[in-house]
Tab-separated table of C-alpha atoms in Angstrom:
chain	number	residue	atom	x	y	z
A	469	MET	CA	9.491	11.280	-20.996
A	470	ASN	CA	5.968	11.102	-21.859
A	471	ASN	CA	3.884	12.537	-19.497
A	472	SER	CA	0.675	12.809	-20.987
A	473	ILE	CA	0.332	9.471	-22.038
A	474	ILE	CA	0.917	8.058	-18.758
A	475	PHE	CA	-1.756	10.300	-17.294
A	476	TYR	CA	-3.432	9.135	-19.075
A	477	ILE	CA	-3.196	5.366	-19.163
A	478	ILE	CA	-3.871	5.978	-14.937
A	479	GLY	CA	-6.870	7.608	-16.164
A	480	TRP	CA	-8.350	5.199	-17.866
A	481	ILE	CA	-6.923	2.584	-15.167
A	482	LEU	CA	-9.492	4.581	-12.328
A	483	LYS	CA	-12.035	4.033	-15.142
A	484	LEU	CA	-11.719	1.023	-15.785
A	485	GLU	CA	-11.610	0.163	-11.811
A	486	ALA	CA	-15.053	2.027	-10.940
A	487	ALA	CA	-17.241	-0.453	-13.629
A	488	PHE	CA	-15.273	-3.185	-11.670
A	489	MET	CA	-16.694	-1.403	-8.552
A	490	LEU	CA	-20.135	-2.542	-9.652
A	491	LEU	CA	-19.259	-5.931	-9.313
A	492	PRO	CA	-18.843	-5.813	-5.879
A	493	CYS	CA	-21.993	-3.208	-5.376
A	494	ALA	CA	-24.207	-5.935	-7.274
A	495	THR	CA	-22.804	-8.613	-4.523
A	496	ALA	CA	-24.331	-6.128	-2.024
A	497	LEU	CA	-27.312	-5.942	-3.270
A	498	ILE	CA	-28.651	-9.279	-4.079
A	499	TYR	CA	-27.131	-9.934	-0.226
A	500	ARG	CA	-28.624	-6.522	1.390
A	501	GLU	CA	-25.616	-5.215	2.632
A	502	THR	CA	-25.378	-2.007	3.796
A	503	ALA	CA	-21.428	-2.434	3.122
A	504	GLY	CA	-22.477	-2.125	-0.379
A	505	ILE	CA	-22.304	1.810	-0.029
A	506	SER	CA	-18.597	2.034	1.018
A	507	PHE	CA	-18.230	1.262	-2.611
A	508	LEU	CA	-19.747	4.523	-4.012
A	509	ILE	CA	-17.218	6.303	-2.674
A	510	PRO	CA	-14.164	5.195	-4.474
A	511	MET	CA	-16.410	4.417	-8.226
A	512	ALA	CA	-17.012	8.218	-8.035
A	513	LEU	CA	-13.052	9.300	-6.530
A	514	CYS	CA	-12.222	7.152	-9.776
A	515	LEU	CA	-14.117	8.701	-12.349
A	516	ALA	CA	-13.325	11.765	-10.702
A	517	ILE	CA	-10.022	11.959	-11.460
A	518	GLY	CA	-9.905	9.689	-14.565
A	519	ILE	CA	-12.940	11.094	-16.887
A	520	PRO	CA	-10.823	14.707	-16.807
A	521	LEU	CA	-7.826	12.886	-17.304
A	522	THR	CA	-9.245	10.675	-20.655
A	523	ILE	CA	-11.038	13.232	-21.914
A	524	ARG	CA	-8.801	14.968	-24.869
A	525	LYS	CA	-6.791	12.069	-26.190
A	526	PRO	CA	-2.451	12.409	-26.178
A	527	GLU	CA	-0.858	14.311	-29.108
A	528	ASN	CA	1.861	11.885	-28.936
A	529	LYS	CA	0.439	8.483	-27.829
A	530	ILE	CA	4.029	6.555	-28.920
A	531	PHE	CA	5.950	5.403	-25.610
A	532	TYR	CA	8.964	3.672	-24.805
A	533	LEU	CA	9.946	0.875	-22.882
A	534	ARG	CA	10.129	3.491	-19.773
A	535	GLU	CA	7.229	4.621	-20.189
A	536	GLY	CA	6.092	1.386	-20.364
A	537	TYR	CA	7.561	0.594	-17.050
A	538	VAL	CA	6.733	3.865	-15.327
A	539	SER	CA	2.928	3.575	-16.579
A	540	VAL	CA	2.620	-0.480	-15.277
A	541	SER	CA	4.055	0.656	-12.583
A	542	LEU	CA	2.142	4.361	-10.927
A	543	SER	CA	-0.408	2.077	-12.104
A	544	TRP	CA	-0.773	-0.651	-9.775
A	545	ILE	CA	0.097	1.970	-7.119
A	546	VAL	CA	-3.285	3.847	-7.982
A	547	LEU	CA	-5.084	0.774	-8.580
A	548	SER	CA	-4.352	-0.706	-5.072
A	549	ILE	CA	-4.727	2.373	-3.256
A	550	ALA	CA	-8.044	3.317	-4.807
A	551	GLY	CA	-9.245	-0.549	-4.175
A	552	ALA	CA	-7.935	-0.665	-0.333
A	553	LEU	CA	-10.663	2.515	-0.082
A	554	PRO	CA	-13.696	0.166	-0.095
A	555	PHE	CA	-12.021	-2.087	3.151
A	556	VAL	CA	-11.605	1.202	4.905
A	557	LEU	CA	-14.726	3.441	4.693
A	558	SER	CA	-16.745	-0.621	5.071
A	559	GLY	CA	-14.594	-0.912	8.758
A	560	VAL	CA	-13.720	-4.516	7.653
A	561	THR	CA	-9.920	-2.454	7.668
A	562	PRO	CA	-10.146	0.629	9.602
A	563	ASN	CA	-5.895	0.657	9.540
A	564	PRO	CA	-5.687	2.173	6.145
A	565	VAL	CA	-2.443	0.153	6.124
A	566	ASP	CA	-4.200	-3.356	6.673
A	567	ALA	CA	-6.424	-2.417	3.999
A	568	LEU	CA	-4.170	-1.860	1.224
A	569	PHE	CA	-1.828	-4.601	2.359
A	570	GLU	CA	-4.914	-6.724	1.588
A	571	THR	CA	-5.593	-4.988	-1.611
A	572	VAL	CA	-2.425	-5.150	-2.650
A	573	SER	CA	-2.082	-8.481	-2.068
A	574	GLY	CA	-5.257	-8.938	-4.104
A	575	PHE	CA	-4.672	-7.300	-7.014
A	576	THR	CA	-0.969	-8.696	-6.988
A	577	THR	CA	-2.247	-12.175	-6.910
A	578	THR	CA	-0.373	-13.297	-3.597
A	579	GLY	CA	-3.426	-13.856	-1.104
A	580	ALA	CA	-1.521	-13.032	1.930
A	581	SER	CA	-4.828	-11.869	4.158
A	582	ILE	CA	-4.480	-9.936	7.342
A	583	LEU	CA	-8.854	-10.168	8.148
A	584	MET	CA	-8.877	-12.090	12.102
A	585	ASP	CA	-12.569	-13.504	10.657
A	586	VAL	CA	-12.811	-13.835	6.887
A	587	GLU	CA	-16.431	-15.945	7.502
A	588	ALA	CA	-17.681	-12.770	8.947
A	589	VAL	CA	-17.104	-10.050	6.220
A	590	PRO	CA	-19.550	-9.009	4.247
A	591	HIS	CA	-20.245	-10.606	0.538
A	592	CYS	CA	-19.538	-7.445	-1.069
A	593	LEU	CA	-16.074	-7.376	-0.024
A	594	LEU	CA	-15.339	-11.009	-0.034
A	595	MET	CA	-15.983	-10.734	-3.890
A	596	TRP	CA	-14.015	-7.647	-4.325
A	597	ARG	CA	-11.493	-9.227	-2.759
A	598	SER	CA	-11.807	-12.488	-5.289
A	599	PHE	CA	-12.022	-10.222	-8.135
A	600	THR	CA	-9.067	-8.153	-7.036
A	601	HIS	CA	-7.132	-11.482	-8.325
A	602	TRP	CA	-8.908	-12.430	-11.256
A	603	ILE	CA	-7.814	-8.488	-12.403
A	604	GLY	CA	-4.359	-8.480	-11.238
A	605	GLY	CA	-4.143	-12.401	-12.714
A	606	MET	CA	-3.475	-11.598	-16.280
A	607	GLY	CA	-2.416	-8.078	-15.434
A	608	VAL	CA	-5.712	-4.967	-16.547
A	609	LEU	CA	-2.651	-2.600	-18.980
A	610	VAL	CA	-3.152	-6.251	-20.657
A	611	PHE	CA	-6.773	-5.792	-20.734
A	612	LEU	CA	-6.887	-2.364	-21.966
A	613	LEU	CA	-4.554	-2.940	-24.503
A	614	ILE	CA	-7.681	-3.788	-25.959
A	615	LEU	CA	-9.651	-0.777	-26.299
A	616	LEU	CA	-6.470	1.898	-25.960
A	617	PRO	CA	-5.599	3.236	-29.662
A	618	LEU	CA	-1.678	3.216	-29.172
A	619	THR	CA	0.759	2.067	-32.137
A	620	GLY	CA	2.269	-1.168	-31.218
A	621	GLY	CA	5.481	-0.375	-30.636
A	622	SER	CA	4.423	0.768	-27.623
A	623	ARG	CA	1.291	-1.530	-26.615
A	624	MET	CA	4.867	-3.523	-26.804
A	625	ASN	CA	6.175	-2.154	-23.581
A	626	LEU	CA	2.991	-2.068	-22.189
A	627	MET	CA	2.886	-5.648	-22.433
A	628	LYS	CA	6.424	-5.816	-21.712
A	629	ALA	CA	6.195	-4.515	-18.774
A	630	GLU	CA	3.037	-6.009	-17.337
A	631	SER	CA	3.631	-9.691	-18.320
A	632	PRO	CA	5.426	-11.974	-15.850
A	633	GLY	CA	8.119	-14.132	-17.363
A	634	PRO	CA	11.669	-13.147	-18.927
A	635	SER	CA	10.573	-12.032	-22.367
A	636	VAL	CA	7.206	-11.415	-24.466
A	637	GLY	CA	6.154	-12.663	-27.760
A	638	ARG	CA	3.079	-11.904	-30.212
A	639	LEU	CA	0.918	-14.861	-30.002
A	640	VAL	CA	-0.091	-13.193	-33.762
A	641	PRO	CA	1.404	-10.309	-35.492
A	642	LYS	CA	-0.738	-7.391	-34.013
A	643	VAL	CA	0.162	-6.891	-30.364
A	644	LYS	CA	-3.881	-6.277	-29.499
A	645	SER	CA	-5.157	-9.528	-31.077
A	646	SER	CA	-2.262	-11.079	-28.894
A	647	ALA	CA	-3.890	-9.762	-25.436
A	648	ARG	CA	-7.227	-10.705	-26.960
A	649	ILE	CA	-6.458	-13.945	-27.471
A	650	LEU	CA	-4.782	-14.129	-24.157
A	651	TYR	CA	-7.973	-13.062	-22.132
A	652	SER	CA	-10.305	-14.664	-23.904
A	653	ILE	CA	-8.830	-18.019	-23.256
A	654	TYR	CA	-8.070	-16.631	-19.632
A	655	ILE	CA	-11.847	-16.061	-19.348
A	656	VAL	CA	-12.824	-19.142	-21.186
A	657	LEU	CA	-10.465	-21.245	-18.485
A	658	THR	CA	-12.589	-19.245	-15.584
A	659	ILE	CA	-16.116	-19.929	-16.985
A	660	LEU	CA	-15.079	-24.212	-16.882
A	661	GLU	CA	-13.478	-23.853	-13.671
A	662	PHE	CA	-17.132	-22.617	-12.532
A	663	VAL	CA	-18.790	-24.765	-14.075
A	664	PHE	CA	-17.587	-28.176	-12.941
A	665	LEU	CA	-17.382	-26.035	-9.633
A	666	LEU	CA	-20.846	-26.208	-9.684
A	667	LEU	CA	-21.492	-29.014	-11.200
A	668	PHE	CA	-20.329	-30.885	-8.281
A	669	ARG	CA	-22.423	-29.071	-6.287
A	670	MET	CA	-20.327	-25.905	-4.593
A	671	PRO	CA	-22.759	-22.753	-3.830
A	672	VAL	CA	-23.051	-20.481	-6.512
A	673	PHE	CA	-21.514	-17.219	-4.955
A	674	ASP	CA	-17.945	-20.043	-3.473
A	675	ALA	CA	-17.911	-20.734	-7.047
A	676	PHE	CA	-17.672	-17.695	-8.971
A	677	THR	CA	-14.563	-16.710	-5.655
A	678	THR	CA	-13.373	-20.011	-5.577
A	679	ALA	CA	-13.160	-19.801	-9.736
A	680	ILE	CA	-11.476	-16.909	-9.825
A	681	GLY	CA	-8.894	-16.919	-7.516
A	682	THR	CA	-7.675	-19.874	-8.979
A	683	ALA	CA	-7.756	-18.636	-12.329
A	684	GLY	CA	-5.827	-15.446	-11.184
A	685	THR	CA	-3.607	-17.611	-8.900
A	686	GLY	CA	-4.199	-15.725	-5.891
A	687	GLY	CA	-5.954	-17.249	-2.932
A	688	PHE	CA	-7.960	-15.757	-0.767
A	689	GLY	CA	-10.756	-18.132	0.458
A	690	ILE	CA	-13.801	-17.230	1.448
A	691	ARG	CA	-13.657	-19.455	4.518
A	692	GLY	CA	-11.889	-20.213	7.357
A	693	ASP	CA	-9.595	-22.869	6.390
A	694	SER	CA	-9.450	-21.637	2.703
A	695	ILE	CA	-10.852	-25.258	0.528
A	696	ALA	CA	-10.385	-27.972	3.624
A	697	SER	CA	-13.924	-27.997	4.125
A	698	TYR	CA	-14.871	-28.767	0.923
A	699	SER	CA	-15.607	-32.097	-0.579
A	700	THR	CA	-12.905	-34.467	-2.107
A	701	ALA	CA	-14.322	-34.099	-6.075
A	702	LEU	CA	-14.339	-30.398	-6.335
A	703	GLN	CA	-10.671	-30.108	-4.287
A	704	ILE	CA	-9.577	-32.337	-7.368
A	705	ILE	CA	-11.109	-29.884	-9.902
A	706	ILE	CA	-9.430	-26.952	-8.343
A	707	THR	CA	-6.019	-28.873	-8.012
A	708	ILE	CA	-6.557	-29.443	-11.660
A	709	PHE	CA	-7.380	-26.001	-12.853
A	710	MET	CA	-4.717	-24.611	-10.519
A	711	ILE	CA	-2.296	-26.390	-12.199
A	712	LEU	CA	-3.149	-25.495	-15.848
A	713	PHE	CA	-3.058	-21.589	-15.092
A	714	GLY	CA	0.110	-22.277	-13.462
A	715	ILE	CA	0.958	-23.478	-17.888
A	716	ASN	CA	2.176	-20.941	-20.409
A	717	PHE	CA	-0.827	-19.306	-22.134
A	718	ASN	CA	0.913	-19.778	-25.261
A	719	PHE	CA	0.474	-23.779	-24.933
A	720	TYR	CA	-3.460	-23.718	-24.744
A	721	PHE	CA	-2.994	-21.140	-28.349
A	722	LEU	CA	-0.721	-23.832	-29.732
A	723	LEU	CA	-3.216	-26.061	-28.945
A	724	LEU	CA	-5.825	-24.183	-30.388
A	725	GLN	CA	-3.371	-23.854	-33.659
A	726	LYS	CA	-3.152	-27.879	-33.709
A	727	LYS	CA	0.013	-27.455	-33.642
A	728	TRP	CA	0.346	-30.959	-31.465
A	729	LYS	CA	4.068	-31.312	-30.887
A	730	GLN	CA	4.862	-28.355	-30.757
A	731	ALA	CA	2.928	-27.900	-28.321
A	732	PHE	CA	3.498	-30.826	-26.042
A	733	THR	CA	6.931	-30.863	-26.870
A	734	ASN	CA	7.891	-27.483	-25.072
A	735	THR	CA	10.641	-27.905	-22.725
A	736	GLU	CA	9.447	-25.078	-19.495
A	737	VAL	CA	6.091	-27.063	-19.506
A	738	LEU	CA	7.916	-30.695	-19.445
A	739	CYS	CA	9.695	-29.816	-16.472
A	740	TYR	CA	6.809	-27.626	-15.209
A	741	LEU	CA	4.613	-31.008	-15.269
A	742	GLY	CA	7.543	-32.815	-14.123
A	743	ILE	CA	8.665	-30.974	-10.684
A	744	ILE	CA	5.262	-31.763	-10.259
A	745	ALA	CA	4.719	-35.284	-10.398
A	746	VAL	CA	8.334	-35.885	-8.685
A	747	SER	CA	7.047	-33.479	-5.999
A	748	ILE	CA	3.754	-35.630	-5.013
A	749	VAL	CA	5.410	-38.547	-5.326
A	750	VAL	CA	8.280	-37.500	-2.746
A	751	ILE	CA	5.450	-35.730	-0.504
A	752	SER	CA	2.796	-37.968	-0.733
A	753	ALA	CA	5.527	-40.919	0.767
A	754	ASN	CA	6.582	-38.428	3.743
A	755	ILE	CA	3.619	-37.611	4.909
A	756	ARG	CA	1.535	-40.757	4.462
A	757	SER	CA	1.852	-41.448	8.088
A	758	LEU	CA	-0.119	-38.624	8.914
A	759	TYR	CA	-3.067	-39.442	7.002
A	760	GLY	CA	-3.507	-43.486	7.430
A	761	SER	CA	-3.710	-44.236	3.164
A	762	THR	CA	-2.133	-43.814	0.353
A	763	GLY	CA	-5.533	-41.959	-1.889
A	764	GLU	CA	-5.500	-38.545	1.250
A	765	SER	CA	-1.739	-38.368	0.837
A	766	ILE	CA	-1.286	-38.044	-2.378
A	767	LYS	CA	-4.616	-35.361	-2.623
A	768	HIS	CA	-3.563	-32.939	0.020
A	769	ALA	CA	-0.268	-33.352	-1.336
A	770	ALA	CA	-1.556	-32.655	-5.014
A	771	PHE	CA	-3.136	-30.094	-4.103
A	772	GLN	CA	-0.849	-28.570	-2.133
A	773	VAL	CA	1.903	-28.745	-4.117
A	774	GLY	CA	-0.579	-26.861	-7.033
A	775	SER	CA	-1.212	-24.325	-4.711
A	776	ILE	CA	2.964	-23.457	-3.631
A	777	ILE	CA	3.870	-24.277	-7.546
A	778	THR	CA	1.210	-21.933	-9.365
A	779	THR	CA	1.858	-19.419	-6.574
A	780	THR	CA	-2.180	-19.258	-6.194
A	781	GLY	CA	-1.600	-20.419	-1.930
A	782	PHE	CA	-5.087	-22.060	-1.846
A	783	ALA	CA	-4.992	-24.988	1.186
A	784	THR	CA	-6.392	-27.783	2.189
A	785	THR	CA	-4.247	-28.371	5.620
A	786	ASP	CA	-2.155	-27.622	7.724
A	787	PHE	CA	1.318	-28.495	5.873
A	788	ASN	CA	3.142	-25.723	8.379
A	789	LEU	CA	3.152	-29.261	10.763
A	790	TRP	CA	4.309	-31.597	8.086
A	791	PRO	CA	7.860	-33.349	8.162
A	792	GLY	CA	11.015	-31.734	7.344
A	793	LEU	CA	11.398	-32.700	3.797
A	794	SER	CA	7.974	-31.937	3.054
A	795	CYS	CA	8.221	-28.132	4.026
A	796	THR	CA	11.668	-27.781	2.900
A	797	ILE	CA	10.569	-28.910	-0.516
A	798	LEU	CA	7.380	-26.848	0.105
A	799	VAL	CA	9.688	-23.408	0.310
A	800	LEU	CA	11.498	-24.476	-2.645
A	801	LEU	CA	8.569	-24.789	-4.905
A	802	MET	CA	8.043	-21.403	-4.148
A	803	PHE	CA	10.764	-19.780	-5.982
A	804	VAL	CA	10.504	-22.431	-8.668
A	805	GLY	CA	6.913	-20.946	-9.302
A	806	ALA	CA	4.930	-21.898	-12.490
A	807	CYS	CA	5.528	-21.278	-15.921
A	808	ALA	CA	6.783	-17.710	-18.026
A	809	GLY	CA	3.274	-15.965	-19.534
A	810	SER	CA	0.829	-18.124	-16.659
A	811	THR	CA	-1.324	-15.896	-14.201
A	812	GLY	CA	1.712	-17.831	-11.611
A	813	GLY	CA	4.663	-15.953	-9.343
A	814	GLY	CA	7.305	-16.489	-8.663
A	815	ILE	CA	10.703	-16.603	-10.252
A	816	LYS	CA	9.182	-19.236	-13.427
A	817	ILE	CA	10.730	-22.498	-15.041
A	818	SER	CA	11.938	-20.810	-18.261
A	819	ARG	CA	14.489	-18.762	-15.837
A	820	PHE	CA	15.860	-21.693	-14.047
A	821	LEU	CA	16.513	-23.394	-17.666
A	822	ILE	CA	18.347	-20.106	-18.512
A	823	LEU	CA	20.335	-20.293	-15.594
A	824	PHE	CA	21.605	-24.208	-15.825
A	825	LYS	CA	22.028	-24.319	-19.441
A	826	SER	CA	24.261	-20.898	-18.982
A	827	ILE	CA	26.189	-22.869	-16.041
A	828	ARG	CA	26.434	-26.120	-17.989
A	829	LYS	CA	27.669	-23.158	-21.355
A	830	GLU	CA	30.499	-22.294	-19.034
A	831	LEU	CA	31.432	-25.646	-17.688
A	832	MET	CA	32.177	-26.788	-21.826
A	833	GLN	CA	33.881	-23.443	-21.999
A	834	TYR	CA	35.789	-24.312	-19.263
A	835	LEU	CA	36.991	-28.076	-20.884
A	836	HIS	CA	36.904	-26.657	-24.417
A	837	PRO	CA	38.001	-22.924	-24.304
A	838	ARG	CA	37.446	-22.354	-28.097
A	839	SER	CA	34.578	-24.214	-28.600
A	840	VAL	CA	31.454	-21.593	-29.484
A	841	ASN	CA	28.546	-23.016	-27.349
A	842	LYS	CA	25.040	-21.016	-27.403
A	843	VAL	CA	22.068	-21.263	-25.013
A	844	THR	CA	18.949	-23.262	-26.593
A	845	ILE	CA	15.702	-24.167	-25.516
A	846	ASP	CA	13.184	-25.855	-27.801
A	847	GLY	CA	15.814	-25.686	-30.407
A	848	LYS	CA	16.048	-22.204	-30.531
A	849	PRO	CA	19.405	-19.599	-29.695
A	850	VAL	CA	18.152	-17.469	-26.569
A	851	GLU	CA	19.272	-13.979	-26.838
A	852	HIS	CA	23.002	-12.794	-24.945
A	853	GLU	CA	20.228	-9.839	-23.608
A	854	VAL	CA	18.075	-12.385	-22.549
A	855	ILE	CA	20.868	-14.187	-20.380
A	856	ARG	CA	21.892	-11.286	-19.428
A	857	ALA	CA	18.429	-9.872	-18.255
A	858	THR	CA	18.143	-13.192	-16.148
A	859	ASN	CA	21.029	-13.005	-14.214
A	860	VAL	CA	20.544	-9.551	-13.018
A	861	PHE	CA	16.929	-10.201	-12.469
A	862	LEU	CA	18.190	-12.859	-9.848
A	863	ILE	CA	21.108	-10.889	-8.422
A	864	ALA	CA	17.729	-7.609	-8.134
A	865	TYR	CA	15.870	-10.878	-7.222
A	866	LEU	CA	18.555	-11.737	-4.235
A	867	MET	CA	19.455	-8.479	-2.406
A	868	ILE	CA	15.618	-7.603	-2.267
A	869	PHE	CA	15.431	-10.997	-0.813
A	870	ALA	CA	17.984	-9.738	1.939
A	871	GLY	CA	16.694	-6.559	2.256
A	872	SER	CA	13.773	-7.260	3.028
A	873	ILE	CA	14.490	-10.086	6.037
A	874	LEU	CA	17.048	-7.396	7.729
A	875	LEU	CA	14.217	-4.715	7.722
A	876	ILE	CA	11.217	-6.865	9.355
A	877	SER	CA	12.706	-8.926	11.624
A	878	VAL	CA	12.880	-5.437	13.649
A	879	ASP	CA	9.484	-7.248	14.804
A	880	ASN	CA	11.413	-9.906	16.332
A	881	CYS	CA	9.479	-12.736	15.135
A	882	ASP	CA	11.616	-16.142	14.498
A	883	LEU	CA	13.792	-16.847	11.054
A	884	VAL	CA	11.569	-19.129	9.541
A	885	THR	CA	8.375	-17.116	9.796
A	886	ASN	CA	10.502	-14.040	8.629
A	887	PHE	CA	12.400	-16.122	5.502
A	888	THR	CA	8.465	-17.581	4.506
A	889	ALA	CA	7.106	-14.432	4.835
A	890	VAL	CA	9.639	-12.584	2.428
A	891	ALA	CA	9.221	-15.427	-0.097
A	892	ALA	CA	4.968	-15.936	-0.028
A	893	THR	CA	4.782	-11.943	-0.875
A	894	LEU	CA	7.946	-11.324	-2.785
A	895	ASN	CA	6.999	-15.159	-4.749
A	896	ASN	CA	2.828	-13.995	-4.798
A	897	ILE	CA	2.862	-17.103	-2.713
A	898	GLY	CA	0.331	-15.924	0.405
A	899	PRO	CA	1.064	-18.484	2.940
A	900	GLY	CA	4.455	-19.659	4.635
A	901	LEU	CA	5.271	-20.923	7.439
A	902	SER	CA	5.623	-20.986	11.451
A	903	MET	CA	4.382	-18.009	12.170
A	904	VAL	CA	2.309	-16.791	8.902
A	905	GLY	CA	1.189	-20.146	7.899
A	906	PRO	CA	-1.617	-21.609	6.196
A	907	VAL	CA	-4.183	-20.895	9.335
A	908	GLU	CA	-2.113	-18.183	9.939
A	909	ASN	CA	-2.255	-14.658	8.973
A	910	PHE	CA	-0.103	-11.279	8.714
A	911	ALA	CA	-1.928	-8.946	11.305
A	912	PHE	CA	0.380	-9.566	14.275
A	913	PHE	CA	3.756	-7.456	11.656
A	914	SER	CA	4.552	-3.581	12.884
A	915	ASN	CA	2.743	-1.438	9.777
A	916	GLY	CA	6.759	-0.979	8.821
A	917	ALA	CA	6.836	-4.446	7.899
A	918	LYS	CA	3.668	-4.807	6.298
A	919	LEU	CA	4.401	-1.750	4.001
A	920	VAL	CA	8.387	-3.574	3.008
A	921	LEU	CA	5.802	-6.665	2.332
A	922	ILE	CA	3.403	-4.633	0.297
A	923	PHE	CA	6.695	-3.212	-2.057
A	924	ASP	CA	7.812	-7.209	-1.932
A	925	MET	CA	4.066	-7.934	-3.517
A	926	LEU	CA	3.997	-5.484	-6.002
A	927	ALA	CA	8.171	-6.044	-7.111
A	928	GLY	CA	7.288	-10.074	-7.431
A	929	ARG	CA	3.886	-9.563	-9.327
A	930	LEU	CA	5.879	-6.741	-11.979
A	931	GLU	CA	9.221	-8.979	-12.154
A	932	ILE	CA	11.454	-5.617	-9.771
A	933	PHE	CA	12.541	-3.665	-12.493
A	934	PRO	CA	9.456	-1.446	-13.414
A	935	VAL	CA	8.989	-0.476	-9.781
A	936	LEU	CA	12.832	-0.271	-9.033
A	937	LEU	CA	12.676	2.273	-11.861
A	938	LEU	CA	10.427	4.694	-10.508
A	939	PHE	CA	13.040	5.041	-7.107
A	940	LEU	CA	15.736	6.103	-10.042
A	941	ARG	CA	16.056	10.050	-10.256
A	942	GLN	CA	17.098	9.730	-14.101
A	943	THR	CA	13.458	8.064	-15.396
A	944	TRP	CA	12.107	11.325	-14.677
A	945	LYS	CA	14.026	13.228	-16.374
A	946	LYS	CA	13.817	14.773	-20.201
A	947	PHE	CA	16.330	14.003	-22.738
C-alpha cells in the first residue's frame, strides 16, 4: 500500500474543499448572513490538515487499483465529515449524525434530507448543500486528475474507482485530457441550464442552485415543495436537462467529434430514452384522472420519470398519491438508473443490458451446447471480466440492499417506507414512498438507521466495491 500518495490525495481534497467553501461564504456576504461564519472554522481546519499533507510530494507517485479505491473511499468520507461541520456550527442541524446525513446526501447526489423547514435555512447553507451536488456529480477526484502530476496508469485507477458504471474508458489517449473534456462538458451544460432558467424568469439564486442540483442529478430543492411552485416552462426546462445529464458523457464527446452515427446508434442511450418514453406514456394514461387534462398528466409524468430514472429526486407533485401502477414503475426506475458515465446513480442501463444479453447467451447455450456465443454491445464483444464484475456487483448490491432493510426495520416503520428508503439512498435517488415520500423527509429515523443509510449513499455513489474494500484486512497489508 502506497500510504504516502493516499495521504497526499486526501490533503489535496481538503484544500479543494476549503476553496469550494468560498462560494457559500460569498453568498453569506451578499445576503448579509452571520451563518457564513460557520464556514470559516471548517476552512481553517481543511487548510491546517491539507497543507502539511501536500507540502512534500511523495517520492513514489505510482499506485494501483487498490490504492485508487482506498483513496477514493477515504476522500469521500473526509470530504463529507468536513462538509458537515458548517451545518453543526451554524445550529441548523446540531445533531452531528443529521449534519453528516445531509452532507453525504449532497456529495453523493442523493438529495434525501432531514431538514424540516428548508425555506428557513440561510442562503449560504442552501448554496452549500446544492453545491455539494455539483461537486459530487462528476466527482471531485476526476477534477483532481486535472491538477495532480500522476502517471497515466495511476490516473486511470483513480478514475475507475470514482466514475459510475461497469467500465471506464478514455475519451482521448491521455487520462488528464479525458478528465478535462468531461468537466468542460459538465460546466457548459450547467451554464446552459442556468441561462435558460434565467431567460424564463427564475430568480438568480434559485436558478443557480437548481442548475447545479440538476447537473449533479442531486435534487436538493430550496423550496418546501421542491419544483412544484415554479412555472410550467421552468419545469419543462428542468425535465429536459435532468434527462440530458443522465446520458453517458461519451455521447456528447462523440457529437463534438461529429461522429453522428456512432453517437445516435449507442445501444445504452437508445434504451435509456426508450425506457423514459414508454414510462411517460403509461404513467400519463394512468394518472390522467388525477389532473383532468392530458397535457398536465404528461407534464407531471415526464418530470417524475426524468427525475427518478436520472436519480435527481426533484418533484412537482406528491407522486406518493399516484395509482399503484405508476408508483411501481417509479420504484422500478429507481433501480434501473441512468447511463454509465453520466452523473446519475442506480444500477445503470449498461449493466442491465449486459445481464439480459448474458441470460440470452445462456439460453442459446442450452439450445445449442456446442455453439460459441459472445455477449456484444454496439457490435463490440464484452469481455468476460466485465460480465463477471457485473454479476458480482449485482450480488453485492442485493446483499447490501437486504441487509440495510433488515437493519433499519428496527425502527418499526412500515415495509414500504423501509424498502423505498433503502432504494432511494442506495440508488442515490432522494425521495421514496410512504413516510419518505416527496413531501416528507428522513428526519424521523434513529441515528443508527441514518448511519446505515449514510453507508448506502456512499456505497451507491462509489459503486459498492471501493467502500467494501475498506472493511477487508488484506486491503491494509503491505505486499
